[in-house]
Tab-separated table of C-alpha atoms in Angstrom:
chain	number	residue	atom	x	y	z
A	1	UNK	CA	198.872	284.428	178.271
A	2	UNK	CA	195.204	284.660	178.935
A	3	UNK	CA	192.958	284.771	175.596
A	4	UNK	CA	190.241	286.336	176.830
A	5	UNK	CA	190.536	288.022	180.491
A	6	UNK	CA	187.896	289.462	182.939
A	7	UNK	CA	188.558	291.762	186.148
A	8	UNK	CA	187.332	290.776	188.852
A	9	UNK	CA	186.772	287.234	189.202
A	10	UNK	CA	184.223	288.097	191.896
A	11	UNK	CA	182.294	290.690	192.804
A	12	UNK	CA	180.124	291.350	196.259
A	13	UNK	CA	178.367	294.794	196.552
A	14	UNK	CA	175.485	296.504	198.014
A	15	UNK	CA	172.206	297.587	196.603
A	16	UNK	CA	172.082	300.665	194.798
A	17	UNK	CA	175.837	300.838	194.367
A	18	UNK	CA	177.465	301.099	190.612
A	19	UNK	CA	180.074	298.813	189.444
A	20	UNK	CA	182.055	298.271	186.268
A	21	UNK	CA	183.383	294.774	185.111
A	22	UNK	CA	186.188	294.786	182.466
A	23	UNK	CA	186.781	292.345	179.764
A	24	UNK	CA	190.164	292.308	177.382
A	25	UNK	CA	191.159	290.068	174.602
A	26	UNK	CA	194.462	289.881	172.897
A	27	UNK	CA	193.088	287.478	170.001
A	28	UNK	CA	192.769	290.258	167.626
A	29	UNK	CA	188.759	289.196	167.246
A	30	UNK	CA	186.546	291.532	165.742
A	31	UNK	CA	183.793	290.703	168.007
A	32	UNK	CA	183.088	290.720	171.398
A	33	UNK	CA	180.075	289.844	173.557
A	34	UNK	CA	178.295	289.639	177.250
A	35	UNK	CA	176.487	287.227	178.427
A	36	UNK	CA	174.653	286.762	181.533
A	37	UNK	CA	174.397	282.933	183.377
A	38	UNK	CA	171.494	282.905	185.883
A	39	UNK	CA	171.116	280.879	189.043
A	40	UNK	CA	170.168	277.958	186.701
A	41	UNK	CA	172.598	278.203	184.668
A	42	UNK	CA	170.907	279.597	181.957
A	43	UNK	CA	173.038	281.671	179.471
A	44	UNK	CA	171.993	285.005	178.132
A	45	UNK	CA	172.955	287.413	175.334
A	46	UNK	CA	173.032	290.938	176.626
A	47	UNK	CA	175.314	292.942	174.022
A	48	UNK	CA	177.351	292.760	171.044
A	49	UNK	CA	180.186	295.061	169.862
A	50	UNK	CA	181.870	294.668	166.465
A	51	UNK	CA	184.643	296.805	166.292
A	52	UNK	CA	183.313	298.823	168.040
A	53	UNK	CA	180.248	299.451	167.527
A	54	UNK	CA	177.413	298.065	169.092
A	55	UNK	CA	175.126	295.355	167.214
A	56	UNK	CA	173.256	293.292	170.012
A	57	UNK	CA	171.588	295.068	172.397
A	58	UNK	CA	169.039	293.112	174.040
A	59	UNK	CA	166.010	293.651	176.212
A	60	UNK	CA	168.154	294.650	179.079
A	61	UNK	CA	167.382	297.084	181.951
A	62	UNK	CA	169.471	300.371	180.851
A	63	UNK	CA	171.023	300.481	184.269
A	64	UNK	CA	173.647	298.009	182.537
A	65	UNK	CA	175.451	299.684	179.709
A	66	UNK	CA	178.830	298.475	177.399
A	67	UNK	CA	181.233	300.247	176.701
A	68	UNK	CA	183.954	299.531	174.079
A	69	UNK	CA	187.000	301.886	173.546
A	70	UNK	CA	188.802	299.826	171.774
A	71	UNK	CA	188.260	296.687	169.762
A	72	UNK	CA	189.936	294.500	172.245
A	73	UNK	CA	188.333	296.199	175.050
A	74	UNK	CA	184.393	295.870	176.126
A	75	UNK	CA	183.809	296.744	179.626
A	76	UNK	CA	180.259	296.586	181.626
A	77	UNK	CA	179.041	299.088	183.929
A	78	UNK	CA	176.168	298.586	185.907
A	79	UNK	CA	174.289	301.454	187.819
A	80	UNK	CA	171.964	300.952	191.092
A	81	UNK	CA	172.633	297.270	191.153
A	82	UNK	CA	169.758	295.155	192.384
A	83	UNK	CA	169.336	291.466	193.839
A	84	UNK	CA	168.319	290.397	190.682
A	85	UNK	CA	171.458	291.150	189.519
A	86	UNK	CA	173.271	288.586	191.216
A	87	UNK	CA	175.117	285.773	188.203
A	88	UNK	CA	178.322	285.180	186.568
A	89	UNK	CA	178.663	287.786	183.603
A	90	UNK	CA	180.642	286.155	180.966
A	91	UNK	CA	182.733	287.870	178.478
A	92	UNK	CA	183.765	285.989	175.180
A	93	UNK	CA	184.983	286.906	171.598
A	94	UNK	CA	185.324	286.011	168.527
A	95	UNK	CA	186.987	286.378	165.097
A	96	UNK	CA	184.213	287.920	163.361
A	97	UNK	CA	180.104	287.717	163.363
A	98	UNK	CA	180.906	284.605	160.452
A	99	UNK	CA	178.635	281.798	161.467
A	100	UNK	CA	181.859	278.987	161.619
A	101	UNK	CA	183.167	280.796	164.055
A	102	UNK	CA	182.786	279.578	167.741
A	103	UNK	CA	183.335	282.081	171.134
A	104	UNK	CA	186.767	281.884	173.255
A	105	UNK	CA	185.153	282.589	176.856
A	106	UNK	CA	186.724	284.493	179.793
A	107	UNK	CA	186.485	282.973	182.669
A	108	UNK	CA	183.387	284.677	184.090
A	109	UNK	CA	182.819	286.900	186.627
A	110	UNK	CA	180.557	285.967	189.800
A	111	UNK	CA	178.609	288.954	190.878
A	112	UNK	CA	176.814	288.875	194.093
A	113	UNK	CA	174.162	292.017	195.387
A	114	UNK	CA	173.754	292.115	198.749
B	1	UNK	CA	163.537	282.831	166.561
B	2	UNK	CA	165.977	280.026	166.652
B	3	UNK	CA	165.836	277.968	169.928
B	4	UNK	CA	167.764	275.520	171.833
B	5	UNK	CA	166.466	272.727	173.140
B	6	UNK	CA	168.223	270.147	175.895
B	7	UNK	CA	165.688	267.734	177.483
B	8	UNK	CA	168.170	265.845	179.984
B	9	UNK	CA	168.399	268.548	182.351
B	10	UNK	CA	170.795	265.722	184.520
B	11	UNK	CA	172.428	262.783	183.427
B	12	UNK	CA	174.523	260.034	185.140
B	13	UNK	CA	177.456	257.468	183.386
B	14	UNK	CA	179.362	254.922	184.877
B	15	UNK	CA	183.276	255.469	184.259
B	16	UNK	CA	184.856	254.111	181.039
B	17	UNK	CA	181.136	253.824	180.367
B	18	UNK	CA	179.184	256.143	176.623
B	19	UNK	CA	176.641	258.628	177.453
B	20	UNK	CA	174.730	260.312	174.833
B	21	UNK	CA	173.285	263.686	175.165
B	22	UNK	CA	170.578	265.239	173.930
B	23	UNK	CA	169.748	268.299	171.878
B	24	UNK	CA	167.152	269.376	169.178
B	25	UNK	CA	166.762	272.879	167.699
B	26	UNK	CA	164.445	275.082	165.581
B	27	UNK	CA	165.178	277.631	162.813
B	28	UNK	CA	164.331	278.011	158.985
B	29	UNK	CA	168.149	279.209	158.062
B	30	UNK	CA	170.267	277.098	156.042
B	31	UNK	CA	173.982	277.976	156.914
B	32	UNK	CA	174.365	277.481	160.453
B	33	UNK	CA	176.819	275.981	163.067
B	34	UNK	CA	176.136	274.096	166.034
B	35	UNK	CA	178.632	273.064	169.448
B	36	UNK	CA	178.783	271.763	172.368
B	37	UNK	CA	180.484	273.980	175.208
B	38	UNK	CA	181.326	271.914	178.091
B	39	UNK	CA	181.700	274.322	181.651
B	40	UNK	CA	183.083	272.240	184.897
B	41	UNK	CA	182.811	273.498	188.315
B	42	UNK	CA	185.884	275.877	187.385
B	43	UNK	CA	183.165	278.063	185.400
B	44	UNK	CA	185.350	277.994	182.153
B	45	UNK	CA	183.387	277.451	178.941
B	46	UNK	CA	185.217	274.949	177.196
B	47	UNK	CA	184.488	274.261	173.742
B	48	UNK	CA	184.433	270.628	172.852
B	49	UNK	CA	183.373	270.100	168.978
B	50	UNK	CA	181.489	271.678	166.176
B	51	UNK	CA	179.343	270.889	163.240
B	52	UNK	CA	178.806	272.609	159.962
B	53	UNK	CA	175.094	272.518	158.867
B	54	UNK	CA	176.178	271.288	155.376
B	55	UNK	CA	178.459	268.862	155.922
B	56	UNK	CA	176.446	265.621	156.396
B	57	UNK	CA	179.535	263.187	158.191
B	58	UNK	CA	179.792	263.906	161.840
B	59	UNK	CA	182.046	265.689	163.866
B	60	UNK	CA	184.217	264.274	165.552
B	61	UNK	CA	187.135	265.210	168.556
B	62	UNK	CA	188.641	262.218	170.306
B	63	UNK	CA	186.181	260.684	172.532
B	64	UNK	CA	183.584	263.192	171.636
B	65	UNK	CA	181.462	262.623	168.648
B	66	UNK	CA	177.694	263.866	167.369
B	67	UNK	CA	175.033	262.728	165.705
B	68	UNK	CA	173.976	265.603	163.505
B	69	UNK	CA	170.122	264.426	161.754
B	70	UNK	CA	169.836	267.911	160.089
B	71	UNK	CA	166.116	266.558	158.711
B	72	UNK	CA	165.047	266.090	162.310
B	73	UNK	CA	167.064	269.153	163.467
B	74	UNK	CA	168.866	266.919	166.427
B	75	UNK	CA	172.437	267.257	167.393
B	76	UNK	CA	173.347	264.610	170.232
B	77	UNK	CA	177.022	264.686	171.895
B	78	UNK	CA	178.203	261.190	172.506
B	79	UNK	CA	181.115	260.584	175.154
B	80	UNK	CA	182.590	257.606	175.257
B	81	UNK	CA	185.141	255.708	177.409
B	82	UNK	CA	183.545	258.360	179.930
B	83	UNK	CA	186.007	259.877	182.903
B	84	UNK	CA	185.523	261.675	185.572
B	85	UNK	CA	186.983	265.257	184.171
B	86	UNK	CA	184.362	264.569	181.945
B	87	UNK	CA	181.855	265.691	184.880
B	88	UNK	CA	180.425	268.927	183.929
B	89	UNK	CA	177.457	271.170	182.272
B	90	UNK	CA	177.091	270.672	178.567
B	91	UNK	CA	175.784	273.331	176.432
B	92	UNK	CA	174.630	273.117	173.377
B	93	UNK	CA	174.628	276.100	171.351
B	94	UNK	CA	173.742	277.221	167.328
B	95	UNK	CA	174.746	280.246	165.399
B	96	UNK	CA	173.070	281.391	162.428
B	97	UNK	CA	173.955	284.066	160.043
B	98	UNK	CA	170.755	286.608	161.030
B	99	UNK	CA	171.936	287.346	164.248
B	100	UNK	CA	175.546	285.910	164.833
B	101	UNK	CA	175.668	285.303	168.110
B	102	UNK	CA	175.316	281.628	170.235
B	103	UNK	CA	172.338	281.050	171.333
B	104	UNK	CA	172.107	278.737	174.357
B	105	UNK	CA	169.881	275.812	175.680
B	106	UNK	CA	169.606	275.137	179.435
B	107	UNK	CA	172.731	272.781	179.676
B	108	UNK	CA	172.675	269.251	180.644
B	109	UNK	CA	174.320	267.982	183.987
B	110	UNK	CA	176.625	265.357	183.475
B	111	UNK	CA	177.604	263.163	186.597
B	112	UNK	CA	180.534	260.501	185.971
B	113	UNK	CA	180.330	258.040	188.860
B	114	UNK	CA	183.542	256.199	189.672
């Protein structure tokens, strides 16, 4: 019983194309995040739903955009992919924004633009 | 803005050896919590302890403690009677009440040599 699940694992594409990366968690956690690791490992905030509704939305290019139907759903679709978008794009959640409370991770998802 | 700070960008330890890590962090908020995510070649993000900004004993999860110096704003992971599963990066991360979401610092490198 995965926590927190991510589909795909990996992901090669082509400039320009579109692609959507899906994230589910059966926690019942009020809160659920992306993050983006970089070639150096470096990890990112990108957005931040709360049932639902979006609370993070950092400086990112607004050919990525979240999308949360439910609260144990938030998905990431990413238009005209470029190099530069080439990392692992990890989903996590958690119980609530409360400060005590930690992330449960998915297991990432490696995207590659070729 | 709160930051993140790990200075060991790689470190080394002998098996069954300690190894202390590193970590120091800004902000001017007074509830706050503070981890260490440990991520092995698998890619998982494994949580490995915790620390409440007002509780002054230390953490504390096996062979995993801190040293929380909430003065100096420091937060070093200690790993003792080190193995080699313990090979891995080691994040630290905080989480503050203003924005509620982990912030990150560049992750330490951990080699266990047998």
């Amino acid at each position: 019983d995965t926590a927190v699940s991510q589909t795909p694992k990996y992901l090669v594409t082509q400039m320009g194309n579109d692609k959507s990366i899906k994230c589910e968690q059966n926690l019942g956690h009020d809160t659920m995040y992306w993050y983006k690791q970089d070639s150096k490992k470096f990890l990112k905030i990108m957005f931040s739903y709360n049932n639902k509704e979006l609370i993070i939305n950092e400086t990112v290019p607004n050919r990525f955009s979240p999308k949360s139907p439910d609260k144990a759903h938030l998905n990431l679709h990413i238009n005209s992919l470029e190099l530069g978008d080439s990392a692992v794009y990890f989903c996590a959640s958690s119980q609530n924004r409360g400060v005590n409370y930690g992330y449960t991770f998915g297991s990432g998802t490696r995207l590659t633009v070729v | 803005a709160q930051t993140v700070t790990q200075s060991q960008p790689e470190m080394s330890v002998q098996e069954a050896e300690t190894v202390t890590l590193s970590c120091t962090y800004d902000t001017s908020e007074s509830d706050y919590y503070l981890f260490w995510y440990k991520q092995p070649p698998s890619r998982q993000m494994i949580l490995v302890i915790r620390q409440e900004a007002y509780k002054q004993q230390n953490a504390t999860e096996n062979r995993f403690s801190v040293n929380f110096q909430k003065a100096a704003k420091s937060f070093s992971l200690k790993i003792s009677d080190s193995q080699l599963g313990d090979a891995a990066m080691y994040f630290c991360a905080y989480k503050g009440g203003s924005q509620g979401n982990l912030i990150f610092g560049k992750g330490t490198k951990l080699s266990v040599k047998p």
